[in-house]
Amino acid sequence: MSVDIGITGLAKSGKTTIFNALIKGKVDTGSVAPHIGAVKVPELRLKILTDMLHPKRVVPAEVKYIDIGASAKSWGENKAISCQFLTQLSDVDALINVVRAFTDESIPHIEGSLDVKRDIATMNLELAFSDLAIIERRLTRIETALKGAKQPERHALLHEREMLIKVKADLEKDVPIRELNLTTDEARAIANYQFLTAKPLLIVVNIGEEQLPQAVSLEAELNSSYSRPKCRLITLCGKLEAELAQLDNSAAEGFRAEFGIRQSGLERTIKLSYELLGLISFFTTASDEVKAWSIQKGTDALRAAGKIHSDMERGFIRAEVISYDDLVKCSSLSEARKKGLLRLEGKHYTVQDGDVITFLFNV
Ligand SMILES: Nc1nc2c(ncn2[C@@H]2O[C@H](COP(=O)(O)OP(=O)(O)OP(=O)(O)O)[C@@H](O)[C@H]2O)c(=O)[nH]1
Ligand SMILES: [Mg+2]
């Protein structure tokens, strides 16, 4: 599983600029989307493990960002989202909605004026609209299928119809699917439709350099309205971050300090998208390689092994596990083993954030 995050937003909101900032890229903002780029997930623990274990190779986890690009026309005119655009959107694990807050006379705003809250509402409405269209189509098909259906198919169709009608009613009340309290079964059924409002959402408010002194208070104010289940909001100066992304780390840090920016926008964005997706990291150290892996919170050892290699899942025997903190205290796996801090866990063990794992398997 790679983690894919789609960048959307109204035309000229700064999507490609923020994409460049995230992937430290130099994509021409005038070029036609989609743009795809991967970044290594910043992970302090990986660095500390590397300094301690001196492996031959270090492999960080990766996140893929896709600057999907709004079709200016469809978003601007408030029509249904175009088909190709939708397919790209429906495949991602989470969405970033870039909202323009910077002022620049030379770049006309698609809606004629700056209004962050209006633009957030517009985007939310578009996503809900697309989900409603999917539901309508499916409901029509269910009606047709019901005409000739016998049990148990009939029962399944009625059940699906009931669930879709419930979701539809909520969407019409402006409640996105990500906020619904669904049972495990319902959540599983819903996942098949790849609904857009079901995806975790990070709203990135793209501010201008002159707004940097107000960034923190603006973020706090907006967050009081937009911090909802599986939805977070941050302010970021896309243009500045894109420029800083081209510098080496220490130079970038220097500039950040000057502008009073506490943490790199890139690192905050990645960290928040991880939190929104419920992702945690575990580490492996076999074959003189220290690697970081991203998995969904709650994943068991068997499926974690499968993420590394299907053979490991198939031939799973057990996992040798130590927490990151314990390993750092012992400074080597052999020392940890002597102290009896390595645990043997079975396939149902729930992997914890920071676990350092050696999988034992047999093929
Ligand atoms: N002044 C200022 N300009 C910005 C900022 N962020 C982006 N821009 C400019 O706004 C224009 C649009 O930015 P893009 O990143 O291309 O926006 P986009 O959302 O990708 O645009 P489309 O893909 O055409 O919809 C570019 O000329 C950017 O340089 C900012 O924070 N301040
Ligand atoms: Mg663009």
PDB file of N, CA and C and ligand atoms in Angstrom, residues 10-17 29 70 102-104 107 206-208 237-239, ligand 1:
ATOM      1  N   LEU A  10     -10.004  25.164  -5.817  1.00  0.00           N
ATOM      2  CA  LEU A  10     -10.473  26.001  -6.921  1.00  0.00           C
ATOM      3  C   LEU A  10      -9.290  26.397  -7.799  1.00  0.00           C
ATOM      4  N   ALA A  11      -9.586  26.849  -9.006  1.00  0.00           N
ATOM      5  CA  ALA A  11      -8.538  27.279  -9.925  1.00  0.00           C
ATOM      6  C   ALA A  11      -7.710  28.396  -9.297  1.00  0.00           C
ATOM      7  N   LYS A  12      -6.418  28.369  -9.568  1.00  0.00           N
ATOM      8  CA  LYS A  12      -5.484  29.417  -9.111  1.00  0.00           C
ATOM      9  C   LYS A  12      -5.484  29.622  -7.595  1.00  0.00           C
ATOM     10  N   SER A  13      -5.690  28.535  -6.871  1.00  0.00           N
ATOM     11  CA  SER A  13      -5.641  28.658  -5.411  1.00  0.00           C
ATOM     12  C   SER A  13      -4.231  28.376  -4.893  1.00  0.00           C
ATOM     13  N   GLY A  14      -3.388  27.808  -5.762  1.00  0.00           N
ATOM     14  CA  GLY A  14      -2.007  27.519  -5.354  1.00  0.00           C
ATOM     15  C   GLY A  14      -1.713  26.034  -5.231  1.00  0.00           C
ATOM     16  N   LYS A  15      -2.505  25.198  -5.902  1.00  0.00           N
ATOM     17  CA  LYS A  15      -2.326  23.747  -5.807  1.00  0.00           C
ATOM     18  C   LYS A  15      -0.937  23.311  -6.262  1.00  0.00           C
ATOM     19  N   THR A  16      -0.539  23.772  -7.450  1.00  0.00           N
ATOM     20  CA  THR A  16       0.745  23.331  -7.994  1.00  0.00           C
ATOM     21  C   THR A  16       1.906  23.906  -7.174  1.00  0.00           C
ATOM     22  N   THR A  17       1.731  25.115  -6.671  1.00  0.00           N
ATOM     23  CA  THR A  17       2.757  25.720  -5.819  1.00  0.00           C
ATOM     24  C   THR A  17       2.960  24.878  -4.565  1.00  0.00           C
ATOM     25  N   THR A  29       4.139  26.081 -12.778  1.00  0.00           N
ATOM     26  CA  THR A  29       2.755  26.231 -12.315  1.00  0.00           C
ATOM     27  C   THR A  29       1.794  26.433 -13.486  1.00  0.00           C
ATOM     28  N   ALA A  70      -7.760  21.365 -10.727  1.00  0.00           N
ATOM     29  CA  ALA A  70      -9.193  21.532 -10.931  1.00  0.00           C
ATOM     30  C   ALA A  70      -9.397  21.819 -12.405  1.00  0.00           C
ATOM     31  N   PHE A 102      -4.202  34.318  -0.227  1.00  0.00           N
ATOM     32  CA  PHE A 102      -3.237  35.358  -0.590  1.00  0.00           C
ATOM     33  C   PHE A 102      -3.887  36.370  -1.523  1.00  0.00           C
ATOM     34  N   THR A 103      -3.419  37.620  -1.425  1.00  0.00           N
ATOM     35  CA  THR A 103      -3.934  38.636  -2.336  1.00  0.00           C
ATOM     36  C   THR A 103      -2.888  38.910  -3.406  1.00  0.00           C
ATOM     37  N   ASP A 104      -3.320  39.016  -4.623  1.00  0.00           N
ATOM     38  CA  ASP A 104      -2.418  39.358  -5.723  1.00  0.00           C
ATOM     39  C   ASP A 104      -3.292  39.867  -6.867  1.00  0.00           C
ATOM     40  N   ILE A 107      -3.378  38.168 -10.217  1.00  0.00           N
ATOM     41  CA  ILE A 107      -3.985  36.839 -10.390  1.00  0.00           C
ATOM     42  C   ILE A 107      -5.447  36.930  -9.969  1.00  0.00           C
ATOM     43  N   ASN A 206      -3.929  28.801   1.851  1.00  0.00           N
ATOM     44  CA  ASN A 206      -2.700  29.324   1.245  1.00  0.00           C
ATOM     45  C   ASN A 206      -2.613  30.837   1.442  1.00  0.00           C
ATOM     46  N   ILE A 207      -1.813  31.242   2.429  1.00  0.00           N
ATOM     47  CA  ILE A 207      -1.731  32.667   2.759  1.00  0.00           C
ATOM     48  C   ILE A 207      -0.553  33.331   2.046  1.00  0.00           C
ATOM     49  N   GLY A 208      -0.590  34.642   1.944  1.00  0.00           N
ATOM     50  CA  GLY A 208       0.516  35.397   1.367  1.00  0.00           C
ATOM     51  C   GLY A 208       1.576  35.675   2.424  1.00  0.00           C
ATOM     52  N   CYS A 237       2.159  29.295   3.793  1.00  0.00           N
ATOM     53  CA  CYS A 237       2.444  30.197   2.694  1.00  0.00           C
ATOM     54  C   CYS A 237       3.082  29.383   1.574  1.00  0.00           C
ATOM     55  N   GLY A 238       2.251  29.013   0.602  1.00  0.00           N
ATOM     56  CA  GLY A 238       2.687  28.110  -0.456  1.00  0.00           C
ATOM     57  C   GLY A 238       3.900  28.622  -1.208  1.00  0.00           C
ATOM     58  N   LYS A 239       3.858  29.885  -1.540  1.00  0.00           N
ATOM     59  CA  LYS A 239       4.918  30.444  -2.360  1.00  0.00           C
ATOM     60  C   LYS A 239       6.261  30.404  -1.625  1.00  0.00           C
TER      61      LYS A 239
HETATM   62  N1  LIG B   1       1.410  36.317  -4.198  1.00  0.00           N
HETATM   63  C1  LIG B   1       1.249  35.013  -4.079  1.00  0.00           C
HETATM   64  N2  LIG B   1       1.071  34.300  -5.184  1.00  0.00           N
HETATM   65  C2  LIG B   1       0.896  32.963  -5.062  1.00  0.00           C
HETATM   66  C3  LIG B   1       0.888  32.294  -3.808  1.00  0.00           C
HETATM   67  N3  LIG B   1       0.679  30.999  -4.024  1.00  0.00           N
HETATM   68  C4  LIG B   1       0.561  30.863  -5.371  1.00  0.00           C
HETATM   69  N4  LIG B   1       0.697  32.038  -5.985  1.00  0.00           N
HETATM   70  C5  LIG B   1       0.657  32.308  -7.422  1.00  0.00           C
HETATM   71  O1  LIG B   1      -0.653  32.085  -7.903  1.00  0.00           O
HETATM   72  C6  LIG B   1      -0.620  31.545  -9.216  1.00  0.00           C
HETATM   73  C7  LIG B   1      -1.398  30.265  -9.216  1.00  0.00           C
HETATM   74  O2  LIG B   1      -0.708  29.327  -8.438  1.00  0.00           O
HETATM   75  P1  LIG B   1      -0.738  27.795  -8.849  1.00  0.00           P
HETATM   76  O3  LIG B   1       0.092  27.061  -7.859  1.00  0.00           O
HETATM   77  O4  LIG B   1      -0.443  27.612 -10.265  1.00  0.00           O
HETATM   78  O5  LIG B   1      -2.285  27.516  -8.561  1.00  0.00           O
HETATM   79  P2  LIG B   1      -3.137  26.268  -9.053  1.00  0.00           P
HETATM   80  O6  LIG B   1      -4.215  26.096  -8.057  1.00  0.00           O
HETATM   81  O7  LIG B   1      -2.240  25.106  -9.295  1.00  0.00           O
HETATM   82  O8  LIG B   1      -3.716  26.821 -10.405  1.00  0.00           O
HETATM   83  P3  LIG B   1      -4.457  25.969 -11.554  1.00  0.00           P
HETATM   84  O9  LIG B   1      -3.766  24.643 -11.632  1.00  0.00           O
HETATM   85  O10 LIG B   1      -4.277  26.793 -12.772  1.00  0.00           O
HETATM   86  O11 LIG B   1      -5.879  25.854 -11.113  1.00  0.00           O
HETATM   87  C8  LIG B   1       0.852  31.356  -9.568  1.00  0.00           C
HETATM   88  O12 LIG B   1       1.243  32.440 -10.343  1.00  0.00           O
HETATM   89  C9  LIG B   1       1.536  31.381  -8.223  1.00  0.00           C
HETATM   90  O13 LIG B   1       2.857  31.858  -8.304  1.00  0.00           O
HETATM   91  C10 LIG B   1       1.091  33.102  -2.639  1.00  0.00           C
HETATM   92  O14 LIG B   1       1.110  32.586  -1.507  1.00  0.00           O
HETATM   93  N5  LIG B   1       1.259  34.445  -2.840  1.00  0.00           N
END
